PDB file of C-alpha atoms in Angstrom:
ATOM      1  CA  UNK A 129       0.095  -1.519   8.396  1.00 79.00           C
ATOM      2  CA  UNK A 130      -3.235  -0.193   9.133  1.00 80.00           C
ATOM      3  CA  UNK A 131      -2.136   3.337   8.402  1.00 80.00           C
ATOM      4  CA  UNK A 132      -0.399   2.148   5.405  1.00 83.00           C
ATOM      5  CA  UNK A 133      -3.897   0.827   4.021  1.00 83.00           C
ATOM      6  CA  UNK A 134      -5.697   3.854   5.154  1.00 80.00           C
ATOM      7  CA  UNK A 135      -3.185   6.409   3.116  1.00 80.00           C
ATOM      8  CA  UNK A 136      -3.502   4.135   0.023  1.00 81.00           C
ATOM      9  CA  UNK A 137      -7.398   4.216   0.431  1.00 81.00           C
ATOM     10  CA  UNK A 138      -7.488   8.205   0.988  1.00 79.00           C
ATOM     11  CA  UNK A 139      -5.053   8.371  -2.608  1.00 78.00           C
ATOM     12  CA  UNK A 140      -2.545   8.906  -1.299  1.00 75.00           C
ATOM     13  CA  UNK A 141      -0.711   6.271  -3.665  1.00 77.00           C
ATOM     14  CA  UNK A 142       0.494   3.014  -3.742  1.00 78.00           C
ATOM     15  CA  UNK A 143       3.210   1.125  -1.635  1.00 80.00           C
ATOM     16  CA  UNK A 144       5.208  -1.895  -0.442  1.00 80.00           C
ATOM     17  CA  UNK A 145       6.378  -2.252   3.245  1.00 80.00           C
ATOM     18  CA  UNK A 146       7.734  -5.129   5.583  1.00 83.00           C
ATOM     19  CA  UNK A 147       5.880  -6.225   8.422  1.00 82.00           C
ATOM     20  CA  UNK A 148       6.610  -8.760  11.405  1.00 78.00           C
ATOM     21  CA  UNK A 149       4.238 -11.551  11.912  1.00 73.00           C
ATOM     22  CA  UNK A 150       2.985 -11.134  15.433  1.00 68.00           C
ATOM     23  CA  UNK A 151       1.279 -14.482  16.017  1.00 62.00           C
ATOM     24  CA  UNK A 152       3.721 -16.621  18.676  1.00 54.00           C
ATOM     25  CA  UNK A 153       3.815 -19.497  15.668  1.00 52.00           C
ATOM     26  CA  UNK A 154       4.815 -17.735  13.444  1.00 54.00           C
ATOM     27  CA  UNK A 155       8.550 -16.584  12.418  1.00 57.00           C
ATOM     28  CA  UNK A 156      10.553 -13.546  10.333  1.00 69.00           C
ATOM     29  CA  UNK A 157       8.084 -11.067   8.068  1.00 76.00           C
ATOM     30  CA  UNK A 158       6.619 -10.607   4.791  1.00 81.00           C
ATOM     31  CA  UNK A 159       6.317  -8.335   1.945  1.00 81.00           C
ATOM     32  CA  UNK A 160       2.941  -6.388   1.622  1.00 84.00           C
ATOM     33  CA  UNK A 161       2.253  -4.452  -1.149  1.00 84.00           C
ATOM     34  CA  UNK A 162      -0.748  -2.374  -1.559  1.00 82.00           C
ATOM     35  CA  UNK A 163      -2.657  -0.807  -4.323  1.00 82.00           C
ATOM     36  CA  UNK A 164      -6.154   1.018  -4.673  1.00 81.00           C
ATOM     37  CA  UNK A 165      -8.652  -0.518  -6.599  1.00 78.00           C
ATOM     38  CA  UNK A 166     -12.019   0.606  -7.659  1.00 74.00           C
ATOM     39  CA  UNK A 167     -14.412  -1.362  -7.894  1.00 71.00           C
ATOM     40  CA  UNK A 168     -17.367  -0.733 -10.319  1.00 68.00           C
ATOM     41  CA  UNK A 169     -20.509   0.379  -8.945  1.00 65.00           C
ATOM     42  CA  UNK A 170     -18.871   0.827  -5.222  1.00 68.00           C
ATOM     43  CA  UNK A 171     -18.232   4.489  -4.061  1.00 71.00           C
ATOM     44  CA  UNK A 172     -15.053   3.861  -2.106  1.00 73.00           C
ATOM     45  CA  UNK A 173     -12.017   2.640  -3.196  1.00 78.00           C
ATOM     46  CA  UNK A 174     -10.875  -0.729  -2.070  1.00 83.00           C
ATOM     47  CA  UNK A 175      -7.076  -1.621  -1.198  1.00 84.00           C
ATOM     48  CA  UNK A 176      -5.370  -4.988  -2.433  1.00 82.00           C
ATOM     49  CA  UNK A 177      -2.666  -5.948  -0.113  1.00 83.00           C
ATOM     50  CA  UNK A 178      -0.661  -8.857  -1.506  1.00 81.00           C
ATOM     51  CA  UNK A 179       1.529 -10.865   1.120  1.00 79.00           C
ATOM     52  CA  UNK A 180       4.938 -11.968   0.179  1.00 78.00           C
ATOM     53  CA  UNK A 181       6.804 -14.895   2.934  1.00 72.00           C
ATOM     54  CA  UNK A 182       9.808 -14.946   2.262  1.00 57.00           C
ATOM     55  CA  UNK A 183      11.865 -12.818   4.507  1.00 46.00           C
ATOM     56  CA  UNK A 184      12.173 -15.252   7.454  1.00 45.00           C
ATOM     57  CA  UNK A 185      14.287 -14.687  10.363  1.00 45.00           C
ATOM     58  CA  UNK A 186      16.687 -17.191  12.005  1.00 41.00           C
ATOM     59  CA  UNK A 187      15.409 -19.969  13.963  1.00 44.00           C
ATOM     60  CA  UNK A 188      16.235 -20.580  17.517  1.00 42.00           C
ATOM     61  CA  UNK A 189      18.883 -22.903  16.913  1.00 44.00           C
ATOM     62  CA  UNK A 190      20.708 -20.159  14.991  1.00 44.00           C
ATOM     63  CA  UNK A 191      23.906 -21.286  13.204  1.00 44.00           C
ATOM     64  CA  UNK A 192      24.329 -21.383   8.941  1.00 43.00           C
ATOM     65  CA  UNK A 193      20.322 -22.693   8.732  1.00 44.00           C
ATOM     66  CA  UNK A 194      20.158 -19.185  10.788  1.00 45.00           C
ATOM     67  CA  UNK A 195      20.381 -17.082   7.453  1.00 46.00           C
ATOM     68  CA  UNK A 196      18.217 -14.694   6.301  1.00 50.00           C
ATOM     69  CA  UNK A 197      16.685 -15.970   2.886  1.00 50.00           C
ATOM     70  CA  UNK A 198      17.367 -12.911   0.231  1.00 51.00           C
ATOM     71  CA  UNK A 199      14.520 -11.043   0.340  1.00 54.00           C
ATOM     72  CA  UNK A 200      12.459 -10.968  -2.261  1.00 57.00           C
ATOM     73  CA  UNK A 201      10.161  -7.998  -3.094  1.00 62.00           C
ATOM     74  CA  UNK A 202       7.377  -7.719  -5.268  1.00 63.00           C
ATOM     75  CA  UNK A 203       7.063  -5.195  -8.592  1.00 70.00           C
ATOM     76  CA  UNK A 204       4.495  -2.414  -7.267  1.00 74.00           C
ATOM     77  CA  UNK A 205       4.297  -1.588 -10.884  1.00 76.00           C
ATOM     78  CA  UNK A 206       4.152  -4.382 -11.736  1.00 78.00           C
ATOM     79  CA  UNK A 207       0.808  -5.576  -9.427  1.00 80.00           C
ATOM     80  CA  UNK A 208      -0.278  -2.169 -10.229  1.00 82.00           C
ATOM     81  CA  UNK A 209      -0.704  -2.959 -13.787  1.00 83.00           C
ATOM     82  CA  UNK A 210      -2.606  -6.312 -12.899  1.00 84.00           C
ATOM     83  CA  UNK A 211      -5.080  -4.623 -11.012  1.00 87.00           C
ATOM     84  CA  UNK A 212      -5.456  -2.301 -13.435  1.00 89.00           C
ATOM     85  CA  UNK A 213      -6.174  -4.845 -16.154  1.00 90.00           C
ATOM     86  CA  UNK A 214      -8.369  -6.661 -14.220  1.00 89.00           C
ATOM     87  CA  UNK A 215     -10.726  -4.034 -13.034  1.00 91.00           C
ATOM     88  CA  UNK A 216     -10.387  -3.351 -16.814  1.00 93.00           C
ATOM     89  CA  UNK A 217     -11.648  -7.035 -17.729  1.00 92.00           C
ATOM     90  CA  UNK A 218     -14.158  -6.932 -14.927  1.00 92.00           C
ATOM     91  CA  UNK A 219     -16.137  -3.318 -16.304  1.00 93.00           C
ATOM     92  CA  UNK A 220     -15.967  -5.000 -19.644  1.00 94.00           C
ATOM     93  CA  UNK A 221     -17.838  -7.583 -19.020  1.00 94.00           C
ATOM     94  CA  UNK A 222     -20.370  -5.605 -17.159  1.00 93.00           C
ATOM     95  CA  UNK A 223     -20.920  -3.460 -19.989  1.00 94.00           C
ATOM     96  CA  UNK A 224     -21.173  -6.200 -22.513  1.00 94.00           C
ATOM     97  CA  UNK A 225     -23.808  -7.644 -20.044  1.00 93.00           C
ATOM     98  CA  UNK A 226     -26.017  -4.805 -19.744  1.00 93.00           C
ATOM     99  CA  UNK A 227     -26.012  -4.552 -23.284  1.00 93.00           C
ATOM    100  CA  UNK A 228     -26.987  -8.050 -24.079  1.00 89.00           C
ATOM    101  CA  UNK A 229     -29.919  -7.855 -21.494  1.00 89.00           C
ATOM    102  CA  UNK A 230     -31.040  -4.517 -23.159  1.00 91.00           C
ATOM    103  CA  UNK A 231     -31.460  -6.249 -26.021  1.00 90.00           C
ATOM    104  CA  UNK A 232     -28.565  -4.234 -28.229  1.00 89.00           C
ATOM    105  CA  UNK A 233     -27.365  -5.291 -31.773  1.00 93.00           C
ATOM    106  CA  UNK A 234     -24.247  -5.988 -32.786  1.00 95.00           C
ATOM    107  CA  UNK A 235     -23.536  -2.176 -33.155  1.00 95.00           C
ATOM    108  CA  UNK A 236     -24.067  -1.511 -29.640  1.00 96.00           C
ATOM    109  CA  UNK A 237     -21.781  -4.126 -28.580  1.00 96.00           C
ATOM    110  CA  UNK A 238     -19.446  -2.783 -30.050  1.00 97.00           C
ATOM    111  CA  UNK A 239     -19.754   0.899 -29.590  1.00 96.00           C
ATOM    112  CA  UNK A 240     -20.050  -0.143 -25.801  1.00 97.00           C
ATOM    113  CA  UNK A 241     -16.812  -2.367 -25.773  1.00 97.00           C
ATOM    114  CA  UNK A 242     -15.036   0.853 -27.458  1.00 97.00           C
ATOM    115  CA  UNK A 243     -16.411   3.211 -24.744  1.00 96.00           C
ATOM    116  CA  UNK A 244     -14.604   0.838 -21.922  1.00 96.00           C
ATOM    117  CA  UNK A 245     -11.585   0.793 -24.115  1.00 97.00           C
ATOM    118  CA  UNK A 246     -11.155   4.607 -24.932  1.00 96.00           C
ATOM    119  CA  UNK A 247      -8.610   6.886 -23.179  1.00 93.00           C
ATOM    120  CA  UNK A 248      -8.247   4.039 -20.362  1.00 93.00           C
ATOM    121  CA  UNK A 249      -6.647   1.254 -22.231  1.00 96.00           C
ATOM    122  CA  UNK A 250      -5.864   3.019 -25.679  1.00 96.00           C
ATOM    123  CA  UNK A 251      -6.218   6.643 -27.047  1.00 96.00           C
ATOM    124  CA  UNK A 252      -7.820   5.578 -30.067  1.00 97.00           C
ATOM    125  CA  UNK A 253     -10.476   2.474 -30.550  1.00 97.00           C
ATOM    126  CA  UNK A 254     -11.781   2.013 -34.454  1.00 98.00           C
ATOM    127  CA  UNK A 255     -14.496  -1.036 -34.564  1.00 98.00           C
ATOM    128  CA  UNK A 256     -15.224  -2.466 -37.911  1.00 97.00           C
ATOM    129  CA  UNK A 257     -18.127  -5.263 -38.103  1.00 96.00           C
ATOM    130  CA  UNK A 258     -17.968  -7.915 -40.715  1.00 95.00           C
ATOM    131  CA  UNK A 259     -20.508  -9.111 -43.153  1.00 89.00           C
ATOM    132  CA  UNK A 260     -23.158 -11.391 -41.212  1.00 79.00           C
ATOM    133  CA  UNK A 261     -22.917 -13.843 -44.467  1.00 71.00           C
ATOM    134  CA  UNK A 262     -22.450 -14.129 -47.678  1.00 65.00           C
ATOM    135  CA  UNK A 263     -20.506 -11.768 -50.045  1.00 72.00           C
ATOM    136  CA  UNK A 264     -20.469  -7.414 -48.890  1.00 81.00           C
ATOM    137  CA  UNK A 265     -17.711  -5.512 -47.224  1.00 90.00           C
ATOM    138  CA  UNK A 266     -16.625  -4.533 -43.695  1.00 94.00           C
ATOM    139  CA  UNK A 267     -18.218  -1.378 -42.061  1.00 95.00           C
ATOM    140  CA  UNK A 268     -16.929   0.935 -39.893  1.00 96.00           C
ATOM    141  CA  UNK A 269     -18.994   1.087 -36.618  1.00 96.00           C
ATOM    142  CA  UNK A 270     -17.226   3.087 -34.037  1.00 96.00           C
ATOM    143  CA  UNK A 271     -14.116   5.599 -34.297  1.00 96.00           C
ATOM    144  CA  UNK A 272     -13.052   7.447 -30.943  1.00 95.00           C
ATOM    145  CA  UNK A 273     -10.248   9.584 -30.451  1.00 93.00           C
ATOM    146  CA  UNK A 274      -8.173  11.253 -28.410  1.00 90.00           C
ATOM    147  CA  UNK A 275     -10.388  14.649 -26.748  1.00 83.00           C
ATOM    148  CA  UNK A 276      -7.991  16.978 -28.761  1.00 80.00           C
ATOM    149  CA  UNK A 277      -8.323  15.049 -32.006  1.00 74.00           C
ATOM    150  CA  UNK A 278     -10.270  18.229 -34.206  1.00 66.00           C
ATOM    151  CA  UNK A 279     -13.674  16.885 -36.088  1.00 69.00           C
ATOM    152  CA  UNK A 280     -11.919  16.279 -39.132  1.00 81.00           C
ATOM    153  CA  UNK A 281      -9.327  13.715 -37.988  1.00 88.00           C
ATOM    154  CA  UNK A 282     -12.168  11.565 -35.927  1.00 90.00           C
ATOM    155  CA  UNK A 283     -14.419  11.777 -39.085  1.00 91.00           C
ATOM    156  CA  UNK A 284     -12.210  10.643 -41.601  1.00 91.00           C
ATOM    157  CA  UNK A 285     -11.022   7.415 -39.739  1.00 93.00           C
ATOM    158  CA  UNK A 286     -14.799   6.831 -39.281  1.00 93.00           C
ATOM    159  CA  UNK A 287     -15.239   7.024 -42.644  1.00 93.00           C
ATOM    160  CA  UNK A 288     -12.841   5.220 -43.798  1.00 95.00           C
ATOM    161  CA  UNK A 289     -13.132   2.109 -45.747  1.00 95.00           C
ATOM    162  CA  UNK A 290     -12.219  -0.850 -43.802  1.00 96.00           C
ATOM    163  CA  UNK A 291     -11.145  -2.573 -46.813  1.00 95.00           C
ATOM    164  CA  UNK A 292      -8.322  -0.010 -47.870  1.00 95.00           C
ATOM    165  CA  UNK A 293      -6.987  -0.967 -43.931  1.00 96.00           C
ATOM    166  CA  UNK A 294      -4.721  -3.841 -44.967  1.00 96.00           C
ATOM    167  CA  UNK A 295      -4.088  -5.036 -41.095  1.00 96.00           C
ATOM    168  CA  UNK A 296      -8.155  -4.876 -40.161  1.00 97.00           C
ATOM    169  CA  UNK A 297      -8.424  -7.109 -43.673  1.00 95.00           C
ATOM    170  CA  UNK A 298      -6.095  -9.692 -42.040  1.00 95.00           C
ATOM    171  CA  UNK A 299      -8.010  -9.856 -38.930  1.00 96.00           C
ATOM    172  CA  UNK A 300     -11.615 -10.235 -40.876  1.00 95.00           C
ATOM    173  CA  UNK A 301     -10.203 -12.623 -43.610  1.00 93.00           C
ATOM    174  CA  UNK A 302      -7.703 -14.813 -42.038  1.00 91.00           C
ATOM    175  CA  UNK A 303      -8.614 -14.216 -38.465  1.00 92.00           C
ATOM    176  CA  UNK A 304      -4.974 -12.830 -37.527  1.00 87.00           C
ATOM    177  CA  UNK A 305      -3.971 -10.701 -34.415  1.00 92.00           C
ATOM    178  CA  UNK A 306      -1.476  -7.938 -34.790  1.00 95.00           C
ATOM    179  CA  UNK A 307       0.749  -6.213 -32.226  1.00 95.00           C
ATOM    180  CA  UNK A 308       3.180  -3.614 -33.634  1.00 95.00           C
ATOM    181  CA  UNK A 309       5.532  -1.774 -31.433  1.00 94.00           C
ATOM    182  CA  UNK A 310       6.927   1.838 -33.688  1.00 94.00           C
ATOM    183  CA  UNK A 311       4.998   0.420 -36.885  1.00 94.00           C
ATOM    184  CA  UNK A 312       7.748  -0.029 -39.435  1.00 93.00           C
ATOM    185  CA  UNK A 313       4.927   0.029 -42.571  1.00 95.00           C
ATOM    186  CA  UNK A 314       3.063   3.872 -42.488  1.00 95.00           C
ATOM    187  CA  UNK A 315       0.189   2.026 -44.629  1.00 96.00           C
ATOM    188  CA  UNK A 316      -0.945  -0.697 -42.623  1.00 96.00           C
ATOM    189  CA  UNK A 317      -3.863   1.075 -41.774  1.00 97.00           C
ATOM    190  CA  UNK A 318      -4.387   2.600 -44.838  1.00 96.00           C
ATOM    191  CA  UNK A 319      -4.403   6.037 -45.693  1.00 94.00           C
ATOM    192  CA  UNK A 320      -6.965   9.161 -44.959  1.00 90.00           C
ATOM    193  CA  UNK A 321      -8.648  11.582 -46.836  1.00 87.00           C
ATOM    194  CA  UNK A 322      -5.571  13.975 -48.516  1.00 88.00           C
ATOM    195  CA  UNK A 323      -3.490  10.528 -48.637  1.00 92.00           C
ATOM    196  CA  UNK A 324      -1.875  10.801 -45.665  1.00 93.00           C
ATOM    197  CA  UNK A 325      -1.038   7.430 -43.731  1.00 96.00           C
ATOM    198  CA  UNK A 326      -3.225   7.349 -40.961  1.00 96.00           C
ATOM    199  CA  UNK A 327      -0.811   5.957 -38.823  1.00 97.00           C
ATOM    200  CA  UNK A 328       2.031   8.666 -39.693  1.00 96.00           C
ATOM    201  CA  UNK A 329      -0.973  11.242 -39.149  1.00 94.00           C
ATOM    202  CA  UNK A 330      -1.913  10.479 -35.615  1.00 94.00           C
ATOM    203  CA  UNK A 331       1.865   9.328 -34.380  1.00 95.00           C
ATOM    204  CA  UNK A 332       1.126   5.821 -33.718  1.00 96.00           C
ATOM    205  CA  UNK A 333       3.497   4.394 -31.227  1.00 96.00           C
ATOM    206  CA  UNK A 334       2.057   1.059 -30.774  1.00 97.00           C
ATOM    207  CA  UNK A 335      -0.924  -0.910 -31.912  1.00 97.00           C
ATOM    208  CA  UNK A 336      -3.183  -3.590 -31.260  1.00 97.00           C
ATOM    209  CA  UNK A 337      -5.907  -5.185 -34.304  1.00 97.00           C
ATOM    210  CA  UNK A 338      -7.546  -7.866 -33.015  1.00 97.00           C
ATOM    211  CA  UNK A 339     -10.271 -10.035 -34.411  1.00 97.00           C
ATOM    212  CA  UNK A 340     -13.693 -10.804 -33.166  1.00 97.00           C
ATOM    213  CA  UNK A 341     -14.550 -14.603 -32.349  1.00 94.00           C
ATOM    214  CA  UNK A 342     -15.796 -16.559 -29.700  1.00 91.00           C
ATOM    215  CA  UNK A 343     -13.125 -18.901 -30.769  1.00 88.00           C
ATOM    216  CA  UNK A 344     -10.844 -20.414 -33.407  1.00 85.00           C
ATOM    217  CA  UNK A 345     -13.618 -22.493 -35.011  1.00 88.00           C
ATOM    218  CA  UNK A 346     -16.027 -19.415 -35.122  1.00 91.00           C
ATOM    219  CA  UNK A 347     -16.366 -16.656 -37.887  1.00 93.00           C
ATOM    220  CA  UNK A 348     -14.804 -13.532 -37.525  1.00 95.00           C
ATOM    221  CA  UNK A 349     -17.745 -11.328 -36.571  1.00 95.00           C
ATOM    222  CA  UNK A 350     -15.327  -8.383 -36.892  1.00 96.00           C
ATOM    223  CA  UNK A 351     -12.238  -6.203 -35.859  1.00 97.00           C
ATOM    224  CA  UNK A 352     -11.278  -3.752 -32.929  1.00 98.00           C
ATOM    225  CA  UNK A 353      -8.599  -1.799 -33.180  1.00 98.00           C
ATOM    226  CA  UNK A 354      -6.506   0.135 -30.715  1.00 98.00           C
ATOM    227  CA  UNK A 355      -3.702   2.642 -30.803  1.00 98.00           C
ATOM    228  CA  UNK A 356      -1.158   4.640 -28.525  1.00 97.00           C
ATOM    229  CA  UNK A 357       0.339   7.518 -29.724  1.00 95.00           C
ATOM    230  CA  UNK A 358       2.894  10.081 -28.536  1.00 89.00           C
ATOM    231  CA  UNK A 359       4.438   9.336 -25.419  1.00 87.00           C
ATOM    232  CA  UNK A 360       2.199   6.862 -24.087  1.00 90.00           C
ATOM    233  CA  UNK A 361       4.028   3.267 -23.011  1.00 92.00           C
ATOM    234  CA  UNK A 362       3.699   0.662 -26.237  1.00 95.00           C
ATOM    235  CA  UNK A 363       1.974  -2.399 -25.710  1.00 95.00           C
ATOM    236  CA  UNK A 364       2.787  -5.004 -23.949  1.00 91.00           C
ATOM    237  CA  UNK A 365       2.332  -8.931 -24.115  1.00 90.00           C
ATOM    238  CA  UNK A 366       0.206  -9.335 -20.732  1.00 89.00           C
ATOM    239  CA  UNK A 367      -2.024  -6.209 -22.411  1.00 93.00           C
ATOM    240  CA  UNK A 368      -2.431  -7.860 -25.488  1.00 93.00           C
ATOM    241  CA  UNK A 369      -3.512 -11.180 -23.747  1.00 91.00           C
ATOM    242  CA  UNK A 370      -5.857  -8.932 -21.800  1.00 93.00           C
ATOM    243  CA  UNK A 371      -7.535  -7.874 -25.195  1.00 95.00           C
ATOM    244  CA  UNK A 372      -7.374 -10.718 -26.684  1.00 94.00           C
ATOM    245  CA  UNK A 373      -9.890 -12.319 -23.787  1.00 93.00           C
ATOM    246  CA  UNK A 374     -11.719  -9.113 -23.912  1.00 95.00           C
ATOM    247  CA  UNK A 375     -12.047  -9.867 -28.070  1.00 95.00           C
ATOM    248  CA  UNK A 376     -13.501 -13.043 -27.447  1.00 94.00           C
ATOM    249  CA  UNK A 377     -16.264 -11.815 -24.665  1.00 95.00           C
ATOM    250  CA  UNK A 378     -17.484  -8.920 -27.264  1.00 96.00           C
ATOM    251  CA  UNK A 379     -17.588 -11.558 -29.826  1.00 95.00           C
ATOM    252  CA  UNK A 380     -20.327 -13.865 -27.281  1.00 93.00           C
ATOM    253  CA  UNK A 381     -22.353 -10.867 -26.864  1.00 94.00           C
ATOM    254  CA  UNK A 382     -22.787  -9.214 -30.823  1.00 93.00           C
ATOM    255  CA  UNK A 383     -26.148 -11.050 -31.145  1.00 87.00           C
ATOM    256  CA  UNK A 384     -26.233 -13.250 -34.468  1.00 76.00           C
ATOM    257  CA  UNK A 385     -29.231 -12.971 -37.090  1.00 57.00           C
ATOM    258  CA  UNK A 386     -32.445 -14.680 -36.342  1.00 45.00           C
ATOM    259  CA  UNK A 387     -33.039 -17.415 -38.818  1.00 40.00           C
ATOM    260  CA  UNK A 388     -36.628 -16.392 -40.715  1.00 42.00           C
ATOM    261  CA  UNK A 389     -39.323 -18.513 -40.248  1.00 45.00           C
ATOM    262  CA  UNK A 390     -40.693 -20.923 -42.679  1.00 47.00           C
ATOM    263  CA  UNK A 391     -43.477 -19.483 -44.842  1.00 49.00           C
ATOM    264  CA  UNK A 392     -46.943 -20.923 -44.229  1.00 52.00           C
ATOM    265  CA  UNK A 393     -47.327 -24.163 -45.786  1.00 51.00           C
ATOM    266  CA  UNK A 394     -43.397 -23.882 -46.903  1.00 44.00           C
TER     267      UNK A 394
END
């Protein structure tokens, strides 16, 4: 086991093995599965080993309460993928704290949040922020692409009207959360420069618009957007959970407009 958790920490990849209990109390083995993690701010890796009972021996007395349970084994992928989101979950919301106590706007929340996101969790992350009251239109705030997406296709989706995005309207207007697997409508993010449906242009596989709210009873304080394209694995329902919590931390931190004070003798 030891040199099990040594090869995982060196990278040498993840695994599952069976191991005997050795204490004299104890009886038949386990399941332990091991993946690298990497904690922020450490400069090692760590190794989670999760122990599975299950795969008990026969007791002394032996006989038919003698057989072996059916083993069960754990999903490496599958534990994997936890990990993964939850390192992702746990760098977001040290970003999104380091912003707050630097004092950032509402911009900088968000262009942070889409920094975390990009290339890990999604290949492109488009942030629009909603008006702060009143009557105006959605802006675009952040637009970040894949590294071989050319000038032009980055700038026009940051240039883009928000309003001409009829999924992103959903999310600011009505406050609903999309998840689209091959997108069967080519304008639900509206269209680009030369006409072209954005999502038709960049070979959207999957997507994920979510809006920003600390929760149901809150405005919308605006949208994030995420897409996968080419052969990258769609979105799935524990990922979109993941997002959705992640949605709801950006929305604590954008900082809301100070009230003005009261004129002098107002």
């Amino acid at each position: 086991l030891r040199s099990q958790v040594a090869a995982v920490a060196r990278g040498e990849g993840d695994r599952s093995l069976t191991v005997r209990l050795s204490q004299p109390s104890a009886d038949g083995e386990v399941r332990v599965t091991l993946a690298a993690l990497r904690p922020p701010g450490e400069p090692h890796p760590a190794v989670l080993a999760a122990f599975q009972p299950g795969m008990c021996g026969a007791p002394a007395g032996g006989g038919t309460a003698g057989a072996r349970r059916p083993e069960s084994r754990p999903d490496l992928a599958e534990v994997t993928r936890h990990a993964e989101l939850l390192d992702l979950a746990d760098d977001m919301a040290a970003a999104l704290l380091r912003v707050a106590l630097a004092g950032g706007g509402p911009e900088a929340v968000l262009a942070r949040a889409a920094e975390v996101l990009h290339g890990r969790f999604a290949d492109w992350v488009i942030a629009d922020l909603a008006p702060e009251s009143g009557p105006g239109a959605p802006r675009r705030v952040v637009a970040l692409g894949p590294r071989d997406a050319v000038g032009d296709r980055t700038a026009s989706l940051a240039e883009q009207d928000p309003a001409d995005c009829p999924l992103v309207v959903d999310a600011l207007s009505d406050g609903v959360s999309a998840l689209r697997v091959s997108p069967a409508d080519a304008d639900a993010f509206g269209r680009d420069a030369t006409g072209a449906p954005v999502l038709v242009r960049e070979e959207v596989t999957s997507l994920l618009c979510i809006p920003l709210r600390a929760s149901a009873t809150d405005p919308v304080r605006g949208a994030l957007t995420l897409f996968r394209t080419g052969g990258r694995a769609a979105f799935e329902m524990a990922e979109a959970g993941v997002a959705d919590r992640i949605s709801r931390h950006v929305a604590l931190a954008m900082p809301r407009t100070a009230p003005r004070a009261p004129a002098p003798g107002g």
